[in-house]
Every structure is written in structure tokens, then in C-alpha cells.
PDB file of C-alpha atoms in Angstrom:
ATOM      1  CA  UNK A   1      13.233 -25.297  -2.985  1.00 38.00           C
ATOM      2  CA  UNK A   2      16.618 -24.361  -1.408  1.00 38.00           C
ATOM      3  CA  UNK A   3      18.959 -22.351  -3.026  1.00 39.00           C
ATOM      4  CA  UNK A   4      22.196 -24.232  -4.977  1.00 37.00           C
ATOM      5  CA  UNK A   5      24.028 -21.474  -6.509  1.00 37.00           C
ATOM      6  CA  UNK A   6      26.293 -19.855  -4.716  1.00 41.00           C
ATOM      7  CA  UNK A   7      26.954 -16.109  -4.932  1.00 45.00           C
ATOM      8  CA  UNK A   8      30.983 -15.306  -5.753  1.00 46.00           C
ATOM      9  CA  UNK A   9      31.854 -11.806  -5.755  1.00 50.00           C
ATOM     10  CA  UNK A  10      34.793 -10.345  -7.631  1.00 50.00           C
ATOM     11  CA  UNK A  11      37.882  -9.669  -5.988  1.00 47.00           C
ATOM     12  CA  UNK A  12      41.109  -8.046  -7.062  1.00 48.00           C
ATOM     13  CA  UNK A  13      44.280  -9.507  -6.641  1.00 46.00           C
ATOM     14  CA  UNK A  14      45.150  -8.628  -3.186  1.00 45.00           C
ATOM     15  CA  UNK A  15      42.215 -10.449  -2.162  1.00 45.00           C
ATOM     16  CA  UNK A  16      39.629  -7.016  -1.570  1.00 45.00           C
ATOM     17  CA  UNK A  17      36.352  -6.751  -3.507  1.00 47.00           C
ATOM     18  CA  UNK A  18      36.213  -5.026  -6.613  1.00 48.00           C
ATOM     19  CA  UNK A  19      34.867  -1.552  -6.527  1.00 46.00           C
ATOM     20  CA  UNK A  20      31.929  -2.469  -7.268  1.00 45.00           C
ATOM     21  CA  UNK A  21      31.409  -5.319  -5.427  1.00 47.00           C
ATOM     22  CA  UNK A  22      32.056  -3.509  -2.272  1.00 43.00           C
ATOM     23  CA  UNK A  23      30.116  -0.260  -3.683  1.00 40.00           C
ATOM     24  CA  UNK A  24      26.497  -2.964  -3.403  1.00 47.00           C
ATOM     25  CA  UNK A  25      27.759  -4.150  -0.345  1.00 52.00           C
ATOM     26  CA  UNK A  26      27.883  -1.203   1.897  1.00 59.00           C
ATOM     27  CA  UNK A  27      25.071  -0.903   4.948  1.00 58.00           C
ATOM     28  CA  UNK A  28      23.731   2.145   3.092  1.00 59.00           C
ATOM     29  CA  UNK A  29      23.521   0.084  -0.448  1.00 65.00           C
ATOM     30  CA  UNK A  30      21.698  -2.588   1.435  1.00 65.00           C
ATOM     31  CA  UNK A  31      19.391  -0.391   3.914  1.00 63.00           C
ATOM     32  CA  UNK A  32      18.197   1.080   0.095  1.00 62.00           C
ATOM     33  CA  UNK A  33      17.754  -1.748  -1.447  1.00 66.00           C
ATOM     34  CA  UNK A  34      15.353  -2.867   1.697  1.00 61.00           C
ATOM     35  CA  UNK A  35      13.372   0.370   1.875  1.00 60.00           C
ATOM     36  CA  UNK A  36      13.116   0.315  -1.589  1.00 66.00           C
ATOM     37  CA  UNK A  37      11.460  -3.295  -1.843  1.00 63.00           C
ATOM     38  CA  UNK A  38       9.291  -1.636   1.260  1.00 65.00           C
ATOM     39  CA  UNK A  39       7.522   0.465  -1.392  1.00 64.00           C
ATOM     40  CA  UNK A  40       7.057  -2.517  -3.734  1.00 64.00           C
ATOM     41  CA  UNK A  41       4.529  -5.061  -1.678  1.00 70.00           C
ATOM     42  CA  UNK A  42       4.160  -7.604  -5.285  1.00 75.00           C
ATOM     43  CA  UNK A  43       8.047  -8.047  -4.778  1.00 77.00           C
ATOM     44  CA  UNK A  44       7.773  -8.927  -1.590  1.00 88.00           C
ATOM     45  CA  UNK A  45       7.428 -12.959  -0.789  1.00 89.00           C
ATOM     46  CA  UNK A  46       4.620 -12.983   1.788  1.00 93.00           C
ATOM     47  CA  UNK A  47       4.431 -16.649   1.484  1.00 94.00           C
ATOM     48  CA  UNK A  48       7.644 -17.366   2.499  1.00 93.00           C
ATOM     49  CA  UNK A  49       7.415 -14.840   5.485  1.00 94.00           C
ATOM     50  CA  UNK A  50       4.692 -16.499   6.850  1.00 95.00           C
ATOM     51  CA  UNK A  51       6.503 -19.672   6.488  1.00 95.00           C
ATOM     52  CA  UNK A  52       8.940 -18.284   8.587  1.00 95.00           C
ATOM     53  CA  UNK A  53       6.970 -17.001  11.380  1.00 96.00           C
ATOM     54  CA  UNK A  54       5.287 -20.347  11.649  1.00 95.00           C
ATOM     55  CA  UNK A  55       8.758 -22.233  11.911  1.00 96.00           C
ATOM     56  CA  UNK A  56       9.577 -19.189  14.472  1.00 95.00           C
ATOM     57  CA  UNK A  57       7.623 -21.671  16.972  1.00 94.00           C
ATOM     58  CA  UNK A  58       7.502 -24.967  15.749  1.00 93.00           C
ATOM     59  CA  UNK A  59      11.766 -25.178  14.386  1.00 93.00           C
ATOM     60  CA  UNK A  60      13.299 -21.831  15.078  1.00 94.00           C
ATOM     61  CA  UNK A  61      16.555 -24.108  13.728  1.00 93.00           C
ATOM     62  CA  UNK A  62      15.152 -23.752  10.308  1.00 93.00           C
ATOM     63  CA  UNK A  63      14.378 -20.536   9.812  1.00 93.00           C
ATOM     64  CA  UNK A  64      18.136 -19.492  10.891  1.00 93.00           C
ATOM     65  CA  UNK A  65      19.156 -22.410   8.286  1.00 89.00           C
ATOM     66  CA  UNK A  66      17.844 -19.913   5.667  1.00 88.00           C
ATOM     67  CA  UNK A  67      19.570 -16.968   6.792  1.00 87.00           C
ATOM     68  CA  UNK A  68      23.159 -19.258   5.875  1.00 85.00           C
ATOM     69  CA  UNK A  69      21.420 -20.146   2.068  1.00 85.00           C
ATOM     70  CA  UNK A  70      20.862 -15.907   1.551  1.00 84.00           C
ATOM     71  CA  UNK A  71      24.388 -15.495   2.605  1.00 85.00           C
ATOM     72  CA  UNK A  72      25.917 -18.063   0.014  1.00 85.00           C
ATOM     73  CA  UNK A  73      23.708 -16.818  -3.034  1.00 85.00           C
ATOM     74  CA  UNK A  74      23.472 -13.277  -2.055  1.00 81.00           C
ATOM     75  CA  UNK A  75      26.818 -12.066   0.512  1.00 82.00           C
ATOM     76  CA  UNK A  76      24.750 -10.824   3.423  1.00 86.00           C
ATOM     77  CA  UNK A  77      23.166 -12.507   6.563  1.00 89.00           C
ATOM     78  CA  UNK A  78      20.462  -9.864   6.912  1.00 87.00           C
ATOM     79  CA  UNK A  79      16.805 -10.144   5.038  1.00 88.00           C
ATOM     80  CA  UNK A  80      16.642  -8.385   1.814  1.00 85.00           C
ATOM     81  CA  UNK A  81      12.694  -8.676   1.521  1.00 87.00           C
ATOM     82  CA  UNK A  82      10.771  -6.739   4.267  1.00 89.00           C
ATOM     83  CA  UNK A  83       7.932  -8.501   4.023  1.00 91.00           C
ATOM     84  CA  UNK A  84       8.266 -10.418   7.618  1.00 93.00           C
ATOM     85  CA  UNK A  85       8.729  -6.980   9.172  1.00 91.00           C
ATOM     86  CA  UNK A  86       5.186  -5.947   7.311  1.00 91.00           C
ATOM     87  CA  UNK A  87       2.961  -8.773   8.459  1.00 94.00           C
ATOM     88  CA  UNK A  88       4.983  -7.993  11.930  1.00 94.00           C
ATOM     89  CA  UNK A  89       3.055  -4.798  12.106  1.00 92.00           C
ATOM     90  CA  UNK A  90       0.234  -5.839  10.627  1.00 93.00           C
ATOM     91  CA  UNK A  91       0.026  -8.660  13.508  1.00 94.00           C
ATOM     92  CA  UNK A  92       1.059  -5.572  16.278  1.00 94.00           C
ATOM     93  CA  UNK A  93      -1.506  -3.591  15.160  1.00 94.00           C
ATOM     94  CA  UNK A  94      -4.746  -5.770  15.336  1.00 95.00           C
ATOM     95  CA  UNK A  95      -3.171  -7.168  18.482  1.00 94.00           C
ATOM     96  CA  UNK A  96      -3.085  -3.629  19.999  1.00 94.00           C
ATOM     97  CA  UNK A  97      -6.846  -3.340  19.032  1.00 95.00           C
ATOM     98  CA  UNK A  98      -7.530  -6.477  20.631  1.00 93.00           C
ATOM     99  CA  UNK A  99      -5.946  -4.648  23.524  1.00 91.00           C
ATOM    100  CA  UNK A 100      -7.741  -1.421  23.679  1.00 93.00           C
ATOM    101  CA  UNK A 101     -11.558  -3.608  23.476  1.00 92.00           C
ATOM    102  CA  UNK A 102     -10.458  -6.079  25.846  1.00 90.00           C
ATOM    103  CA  UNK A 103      -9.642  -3.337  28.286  1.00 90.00           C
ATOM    104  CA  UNK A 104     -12.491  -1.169  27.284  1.00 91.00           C
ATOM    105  CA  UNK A 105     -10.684   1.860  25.824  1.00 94.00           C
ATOM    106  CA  UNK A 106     -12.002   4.564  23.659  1.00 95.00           C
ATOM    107  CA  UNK A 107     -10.876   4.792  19.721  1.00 95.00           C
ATOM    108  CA  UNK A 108      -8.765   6.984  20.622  1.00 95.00           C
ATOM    109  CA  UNK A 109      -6.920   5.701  23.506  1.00 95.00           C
ATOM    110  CA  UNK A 110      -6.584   2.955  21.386  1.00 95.00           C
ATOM    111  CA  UNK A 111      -5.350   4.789  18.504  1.00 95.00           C
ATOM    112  CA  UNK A 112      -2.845   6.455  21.290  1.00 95.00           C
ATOM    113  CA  UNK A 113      -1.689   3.032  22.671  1.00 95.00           C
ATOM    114  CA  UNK A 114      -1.091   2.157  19.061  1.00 95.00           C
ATOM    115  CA  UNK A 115       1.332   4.511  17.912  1.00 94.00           C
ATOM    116  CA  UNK A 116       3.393   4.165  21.856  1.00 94.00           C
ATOM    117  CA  UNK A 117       3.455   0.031  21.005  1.00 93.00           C
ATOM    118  CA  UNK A 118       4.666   0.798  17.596  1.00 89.00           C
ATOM    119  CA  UNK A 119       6.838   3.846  17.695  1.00 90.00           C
ATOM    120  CA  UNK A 120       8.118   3.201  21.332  1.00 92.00           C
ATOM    121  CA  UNK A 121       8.076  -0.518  22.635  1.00 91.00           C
ATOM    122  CA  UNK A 122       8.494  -2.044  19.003  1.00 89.00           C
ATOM    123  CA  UNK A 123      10.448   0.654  16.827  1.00 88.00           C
ATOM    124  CA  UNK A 124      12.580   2.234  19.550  1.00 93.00           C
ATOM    125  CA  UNK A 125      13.038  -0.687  21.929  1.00 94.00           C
ATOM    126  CA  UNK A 126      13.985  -2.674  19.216  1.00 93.00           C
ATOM    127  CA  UNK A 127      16.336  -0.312  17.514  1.00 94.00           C
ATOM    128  CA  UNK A 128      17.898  -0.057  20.872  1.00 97.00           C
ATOM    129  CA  UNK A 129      18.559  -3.896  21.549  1.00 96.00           C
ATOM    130  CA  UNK A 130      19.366  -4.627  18.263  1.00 96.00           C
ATOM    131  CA  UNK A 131      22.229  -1.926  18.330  1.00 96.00           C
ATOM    132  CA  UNK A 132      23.341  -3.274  21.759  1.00 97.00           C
ATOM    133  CA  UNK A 133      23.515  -6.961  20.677  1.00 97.00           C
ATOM    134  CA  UNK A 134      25.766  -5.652  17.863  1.00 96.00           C
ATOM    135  CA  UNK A 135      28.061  -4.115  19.633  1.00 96.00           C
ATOM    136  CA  UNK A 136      28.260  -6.951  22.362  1.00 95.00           C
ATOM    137  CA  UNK A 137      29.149  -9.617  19.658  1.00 95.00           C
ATOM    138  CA  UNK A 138      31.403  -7.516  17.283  1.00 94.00           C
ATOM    139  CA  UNK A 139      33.582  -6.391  20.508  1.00 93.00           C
ATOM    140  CA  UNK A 140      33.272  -9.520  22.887  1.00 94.00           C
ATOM    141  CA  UNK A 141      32.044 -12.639  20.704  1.00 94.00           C
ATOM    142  CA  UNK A 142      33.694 -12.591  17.600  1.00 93.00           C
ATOM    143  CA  UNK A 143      36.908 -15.182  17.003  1.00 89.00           C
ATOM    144  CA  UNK A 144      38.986 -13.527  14.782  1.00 79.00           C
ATOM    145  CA  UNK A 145      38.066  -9.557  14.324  1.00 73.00           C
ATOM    146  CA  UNK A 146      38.034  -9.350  10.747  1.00 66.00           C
ATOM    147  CA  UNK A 147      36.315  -6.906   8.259  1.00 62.00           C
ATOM    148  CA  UNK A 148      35.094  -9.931   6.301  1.00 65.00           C
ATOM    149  CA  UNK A 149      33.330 -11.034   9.382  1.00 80.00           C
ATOM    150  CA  UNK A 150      31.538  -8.804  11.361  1.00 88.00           C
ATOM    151  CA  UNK A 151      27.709  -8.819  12.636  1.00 92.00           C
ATOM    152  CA  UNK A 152      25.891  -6.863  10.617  1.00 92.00           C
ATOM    153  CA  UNK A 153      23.468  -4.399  12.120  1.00 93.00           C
ATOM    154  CA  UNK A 154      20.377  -5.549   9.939  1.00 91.00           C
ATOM    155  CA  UNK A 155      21.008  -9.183  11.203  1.00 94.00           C
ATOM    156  CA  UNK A 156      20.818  -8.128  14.899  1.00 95.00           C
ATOM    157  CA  UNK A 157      17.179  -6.876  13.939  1.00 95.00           C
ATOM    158  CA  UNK A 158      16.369  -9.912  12.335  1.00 94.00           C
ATOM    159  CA  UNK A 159      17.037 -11.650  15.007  1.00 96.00           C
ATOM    160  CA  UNK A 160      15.127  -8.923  17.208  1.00 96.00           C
ATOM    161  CA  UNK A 161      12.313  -9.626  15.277  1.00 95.00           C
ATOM    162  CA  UNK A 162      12.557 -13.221  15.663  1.00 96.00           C
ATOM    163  CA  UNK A 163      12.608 -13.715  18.703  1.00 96.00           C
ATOM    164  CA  UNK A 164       9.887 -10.664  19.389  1.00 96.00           C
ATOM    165  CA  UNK A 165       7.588 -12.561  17.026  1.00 96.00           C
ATOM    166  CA  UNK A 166       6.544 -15.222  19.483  1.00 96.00           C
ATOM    167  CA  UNK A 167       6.631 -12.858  22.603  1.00 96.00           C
ATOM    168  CA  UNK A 168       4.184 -10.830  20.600  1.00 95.00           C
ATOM    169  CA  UNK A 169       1.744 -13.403  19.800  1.00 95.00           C
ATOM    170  CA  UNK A 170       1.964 -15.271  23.380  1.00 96.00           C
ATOM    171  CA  UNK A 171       1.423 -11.806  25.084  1.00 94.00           C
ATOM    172  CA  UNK A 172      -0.636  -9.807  22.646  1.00 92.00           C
ATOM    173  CA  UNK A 173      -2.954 -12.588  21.245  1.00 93.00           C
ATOM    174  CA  UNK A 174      -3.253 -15.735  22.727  1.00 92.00           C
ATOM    175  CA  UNK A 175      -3.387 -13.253  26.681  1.00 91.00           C
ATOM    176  CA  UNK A 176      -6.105 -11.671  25.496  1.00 90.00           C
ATOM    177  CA  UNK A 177      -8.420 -14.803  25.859  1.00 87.00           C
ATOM    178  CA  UNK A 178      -7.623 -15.157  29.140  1.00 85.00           C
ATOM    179  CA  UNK A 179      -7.397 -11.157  30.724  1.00 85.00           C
ATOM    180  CA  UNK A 180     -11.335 -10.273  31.612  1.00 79.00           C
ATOM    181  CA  UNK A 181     -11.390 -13.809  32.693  1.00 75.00           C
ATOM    182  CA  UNK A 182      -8.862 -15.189  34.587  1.00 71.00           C
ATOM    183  CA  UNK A 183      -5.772 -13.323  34.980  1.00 71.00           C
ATOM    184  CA  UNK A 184      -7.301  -9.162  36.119  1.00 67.00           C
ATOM    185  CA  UNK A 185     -10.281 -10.095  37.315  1.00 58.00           C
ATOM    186  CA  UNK A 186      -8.899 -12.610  39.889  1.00 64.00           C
ATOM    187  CA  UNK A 187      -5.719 -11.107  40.241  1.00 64.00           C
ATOM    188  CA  UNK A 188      -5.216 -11.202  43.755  1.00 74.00           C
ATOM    189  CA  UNK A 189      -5.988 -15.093  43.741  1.00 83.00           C
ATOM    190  CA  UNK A 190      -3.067 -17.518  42.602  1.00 88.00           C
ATOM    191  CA  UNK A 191      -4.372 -18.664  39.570  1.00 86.00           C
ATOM    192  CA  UNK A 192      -4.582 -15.233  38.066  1.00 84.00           C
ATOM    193  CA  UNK A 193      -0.883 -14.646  39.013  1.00 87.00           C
ATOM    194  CA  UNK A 194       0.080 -17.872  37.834  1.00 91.00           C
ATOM    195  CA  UNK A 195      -1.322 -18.103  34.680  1.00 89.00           C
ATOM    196  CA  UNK A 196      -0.310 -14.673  33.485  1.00 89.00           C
ATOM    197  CA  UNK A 197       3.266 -14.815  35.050  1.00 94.00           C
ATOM    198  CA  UNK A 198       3.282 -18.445  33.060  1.00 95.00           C
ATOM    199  CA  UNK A 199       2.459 -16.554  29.982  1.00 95.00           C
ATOM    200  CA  UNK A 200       5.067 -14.558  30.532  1.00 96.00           C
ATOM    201  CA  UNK A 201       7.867 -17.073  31.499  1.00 97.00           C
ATOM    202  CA  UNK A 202       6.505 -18.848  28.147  1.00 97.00           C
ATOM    203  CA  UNK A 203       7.081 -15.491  25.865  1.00 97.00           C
ATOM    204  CA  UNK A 204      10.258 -14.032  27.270  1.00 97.00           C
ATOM    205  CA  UNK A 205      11.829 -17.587  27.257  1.00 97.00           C
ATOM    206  CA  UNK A 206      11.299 -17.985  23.790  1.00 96.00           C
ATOM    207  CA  UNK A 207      12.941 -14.430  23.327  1.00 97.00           C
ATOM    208  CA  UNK A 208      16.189 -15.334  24.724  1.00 97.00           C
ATOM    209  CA  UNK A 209      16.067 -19.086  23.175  1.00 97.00           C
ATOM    210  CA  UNK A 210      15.594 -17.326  19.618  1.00 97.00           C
ATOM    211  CA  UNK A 211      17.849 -14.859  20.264  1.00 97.00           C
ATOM    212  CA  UNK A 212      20.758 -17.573  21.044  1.00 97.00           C
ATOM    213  CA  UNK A 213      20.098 -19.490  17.976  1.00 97.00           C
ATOM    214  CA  UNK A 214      20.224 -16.515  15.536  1.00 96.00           C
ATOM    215  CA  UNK A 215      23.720 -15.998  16.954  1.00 97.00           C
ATOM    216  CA  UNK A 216      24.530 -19.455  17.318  1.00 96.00           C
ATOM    217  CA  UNK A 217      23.762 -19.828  13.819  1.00 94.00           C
ATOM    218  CA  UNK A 218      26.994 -17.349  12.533  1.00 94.00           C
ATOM    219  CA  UNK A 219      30.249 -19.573  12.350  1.00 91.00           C
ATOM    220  CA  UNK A 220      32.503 -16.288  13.477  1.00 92.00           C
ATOM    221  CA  UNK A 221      30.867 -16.237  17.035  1.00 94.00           C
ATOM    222  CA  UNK A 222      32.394 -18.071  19.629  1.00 94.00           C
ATOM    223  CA  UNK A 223      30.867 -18.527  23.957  1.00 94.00           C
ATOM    224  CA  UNK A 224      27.093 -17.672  22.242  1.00 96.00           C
ATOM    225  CA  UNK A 225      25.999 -19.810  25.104  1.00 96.00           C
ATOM    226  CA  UNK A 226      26.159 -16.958  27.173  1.00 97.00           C
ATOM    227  CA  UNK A 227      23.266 -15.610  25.693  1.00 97.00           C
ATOM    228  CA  UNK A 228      21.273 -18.251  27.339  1.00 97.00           C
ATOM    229  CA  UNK A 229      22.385 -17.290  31.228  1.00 97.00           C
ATOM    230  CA  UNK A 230      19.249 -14.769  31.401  1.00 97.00           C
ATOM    231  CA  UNK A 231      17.322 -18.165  31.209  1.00 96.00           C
ATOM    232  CA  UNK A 232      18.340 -18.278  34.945  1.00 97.00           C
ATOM    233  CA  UNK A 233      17.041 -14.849  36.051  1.00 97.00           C
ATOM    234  CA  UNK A 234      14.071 -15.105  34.238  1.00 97.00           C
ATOM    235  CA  UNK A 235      13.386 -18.566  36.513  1.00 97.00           C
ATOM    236  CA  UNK A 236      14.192 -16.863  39.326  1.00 98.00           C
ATOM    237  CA  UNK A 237      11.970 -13.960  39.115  1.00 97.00           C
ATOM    238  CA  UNK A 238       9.214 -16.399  38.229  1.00 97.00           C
ATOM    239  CA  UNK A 239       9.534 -18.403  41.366  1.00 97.00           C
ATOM    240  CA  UNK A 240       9.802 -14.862  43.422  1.00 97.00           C
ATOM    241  CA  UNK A 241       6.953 -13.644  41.779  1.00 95.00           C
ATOM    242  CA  UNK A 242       4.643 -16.511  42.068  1.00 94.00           C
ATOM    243  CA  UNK A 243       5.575 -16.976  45.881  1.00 95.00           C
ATOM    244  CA  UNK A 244       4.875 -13.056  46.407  1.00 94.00           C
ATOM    245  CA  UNK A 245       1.773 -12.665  44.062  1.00 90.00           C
ATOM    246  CA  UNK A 246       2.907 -10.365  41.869  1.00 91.00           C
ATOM    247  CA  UNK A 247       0.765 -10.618  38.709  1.00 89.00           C
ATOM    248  CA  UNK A 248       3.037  -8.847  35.789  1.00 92.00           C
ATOM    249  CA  UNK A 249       0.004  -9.049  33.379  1.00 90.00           C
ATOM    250  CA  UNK A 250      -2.284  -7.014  35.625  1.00 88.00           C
ATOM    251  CA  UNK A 251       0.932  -4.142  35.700  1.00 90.00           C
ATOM    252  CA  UNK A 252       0.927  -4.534  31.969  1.00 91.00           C
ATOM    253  CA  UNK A 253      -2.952  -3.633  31.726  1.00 90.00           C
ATOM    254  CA  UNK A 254      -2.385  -0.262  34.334  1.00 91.00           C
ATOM    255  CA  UNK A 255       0.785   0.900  32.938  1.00 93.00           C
ATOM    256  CA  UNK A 256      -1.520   0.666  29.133  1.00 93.00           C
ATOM    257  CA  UNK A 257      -4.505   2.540  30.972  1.00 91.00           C
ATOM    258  CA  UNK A 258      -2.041   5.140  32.282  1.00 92.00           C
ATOM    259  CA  UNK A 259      -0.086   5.938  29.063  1.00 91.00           C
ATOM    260  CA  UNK A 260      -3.514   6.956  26.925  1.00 90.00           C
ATOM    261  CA  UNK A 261      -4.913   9.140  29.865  1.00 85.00           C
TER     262      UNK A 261
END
């Protein structure tokens, strides 16, 4: 069921929160309130989380619609429950195996390509976009530059995680299928470039689509659609690619083999 209450902090009579409104409402009161829950998985909503990652590709719409109900009934737009960003790794992981058989790697290649997904391409690129999309929208996108409304940093990694969600299972799942058969072995030939560069178009499209609507989504944003002008780039290097034969799954595969040797 949705939520119907609506969360109304205290404020003093020049309009500021209390003390102690503002004390639970700090980035450091919320950041230990999340880590916290991260120790606790029977308080985490698993459920729900998988709820959301299935709406991630059916109604992306809907899952943002959520992120306005936590902000009426509980004053922030970022998760409070880590449990998405649990089954996340969870799904990264046995993807990553799935990559180290598929491409014949020893345990502990695999375990090596593991921790660089993880710590480097997940953890670290994501810290890293998630930081720059906050800055970009606090400086350049907001309306009216307001301490009441600002992007927080947490919801720029929700949204990270989002939109990395599909790209994940498109590129690290459902690619596998299709690697040893189609898209390596005949990856001179233009159905091994196509397909795999398709996969690709597919993933990173749904990045930048997800991305828009969790920005979309906050009513203090204004030219969002901006976000949506890589769509053009990313068409364009599709064409180029499939006219010169480039095959961007095949440089995923060496650029794996040569980071575990």
C-alpha cells in the first residue's frame, strides 16, 4: 500500500527546523542510519527491492513515484533501506562468475576480476558519477538555489544505481548467452558486431533514460531534458561502429583477460 501520512517536521518561528529536526537530518545522520540498517539484513525490505528492480525495466516512472511518497512521510529523497544496493551486489557478483566461466578463467582470475568490477567499475565509477551529477544539478539545474532544496548526494546514487541496474543485467547476464556463440567467436563477421554493439545501444540507453527520469522526477530541477542529449552520441557511435566493425563486446572480453593477468 502507498504511504498517506505525511511527515511534518518542527520548525521554529523564523521558519528553520528545530534543533533537532535538523540534528536527524544532516548527510552524516542519514549516511548512519543507512550503514547501520546495512548490518541489520531482517530490517531490510527485500521484497520491495526486488519490486523495484523489476519496475526498473518494465515502469521506471514508478519506481521514481516512490522516491516522492519517502520524501512526504520521511523528509529525504534518498533510500533509507540498503537492501536494493545488497541484491545489486549480489546480482554483480554471480554475474562476474558467469564472466570468468564463460571466458574460461581460473578461480582466481575470477576472484581478481571480481573485486576490479566491484571496487573499481561499480564502487569507484559510481561514486565518481554520482558526485558529478550532483554537482551539475545543484550548480546548473536547480530553479531557485535554496537550502531547503538541494540534490542530495545519496539520491544521485540512487539514481546511479538505477539506471546501472539494467545496464548490468543486459551486459552481464542476458550477454553471456550469446558471447562463445555469436558475438567473439564471429567477431569479425557483422552479426557478431551487431548483436553485441545492439546489446550495448540497448544497456547504455536505458542508463541515460533512467538517469533523466530520476531527475525529472524532483520538482526543483528545471532543462532536465538535457540529460537526454547523450541519446544522440550514443546513436551516432552505434551507426559508426556498425559501419566500421568495431565489436565493443569483444574489447570488453580482452580488456577483462588483460586486467587478471
Amino acid at each position: 500500500m502507498l504511504p498517506t501520512t505525511t511527515y511534518s517536521p518542527q520548525r521554529q518561528g523564523n521558519g528553520s527546523l528545530s534543533s533537532r529536526d535538523a540534528a536527524r537530518h544532516t548527510a552524516g545522520a542519514k549516511r548512519y542510519k543507512y550503514l547501520r540498517r546495512l548490518l541489520h539484513f531482517k530490517q531490510m525490505d527485500f521484497e520491495f527491492a526486488m519490486w523495484q528492480m523489476l519496475y526498473l525495466f518494465t515502469s521506471p516512472q514508478r519506481v521514481y513515484r516512490n522516491f516522492h511518497y519517502r520524501k512526504q512521510t520521511k523528509d529525504q529523497w534518498a533510500r533509507d533501506d540498503p537492501a536494493f544496493l545488497v541484491l545489486l551486489s549480489v546480482w554483480l557478483c554471480v554475474s562476474t562468475v558467469g564472466f570468468g566461466l564463460v571466458l574460461d578463467m581460473s578461480f582466481l582470475e575470477t576472484l581478481k576480476l571480481l573485486l576490479w568490477v566491484v571496487f573499481i567499475d561499480c564502487i569507484g565509477v559510481g561514486l565518481l558519477i554520482s558526485t558529478l551529477m550532483w554537482f551539475v544539478t545543484n550548480k546548473y539545474l536547480m530553479k531557485h538555489h535554496s537550502k531547503d532544496c538541494d540534490v542530495e548526494w545519496g539520491y544521485a546514487f540512487d539514481v546511479h544505481l538505477n539506471a546501472f541496474y539494467p545496464l548490468l543485467v543486459i551486459l552481464h547476464f542476458l550477454q553471456l548467452f550469446f558471447i562463445n556463440h555469436i558475438v567473439v567467436i564471429k567477431s569479425g563477421t557483422f552479426i557478431g558486431y551487431f548483436v553485441g554493439n545492439t546489446l550495448w545501444l540497448i544497456a547504455i540507453g536505458y542508463y541515460i533514460y533512467i538517469t533523466f527520469l530520476g531527475y525529472s522526477a524532483l520538482p526543483f530541477l528545471k532543462n532536465t531534458v538535457i540529460l537526454l542529449y547523450p541519446f544522440a552520441l550514443l546513436v551516432l557511435l552505434y551507426i559508426l561502429s556498425i559501419t566500421l566493425g568495431w565489436n565493443f563486446t569483444a574489447g570488453l572480453c580482452w580488456f577483462y583477460k588483460q586486467r587478471v593477468r
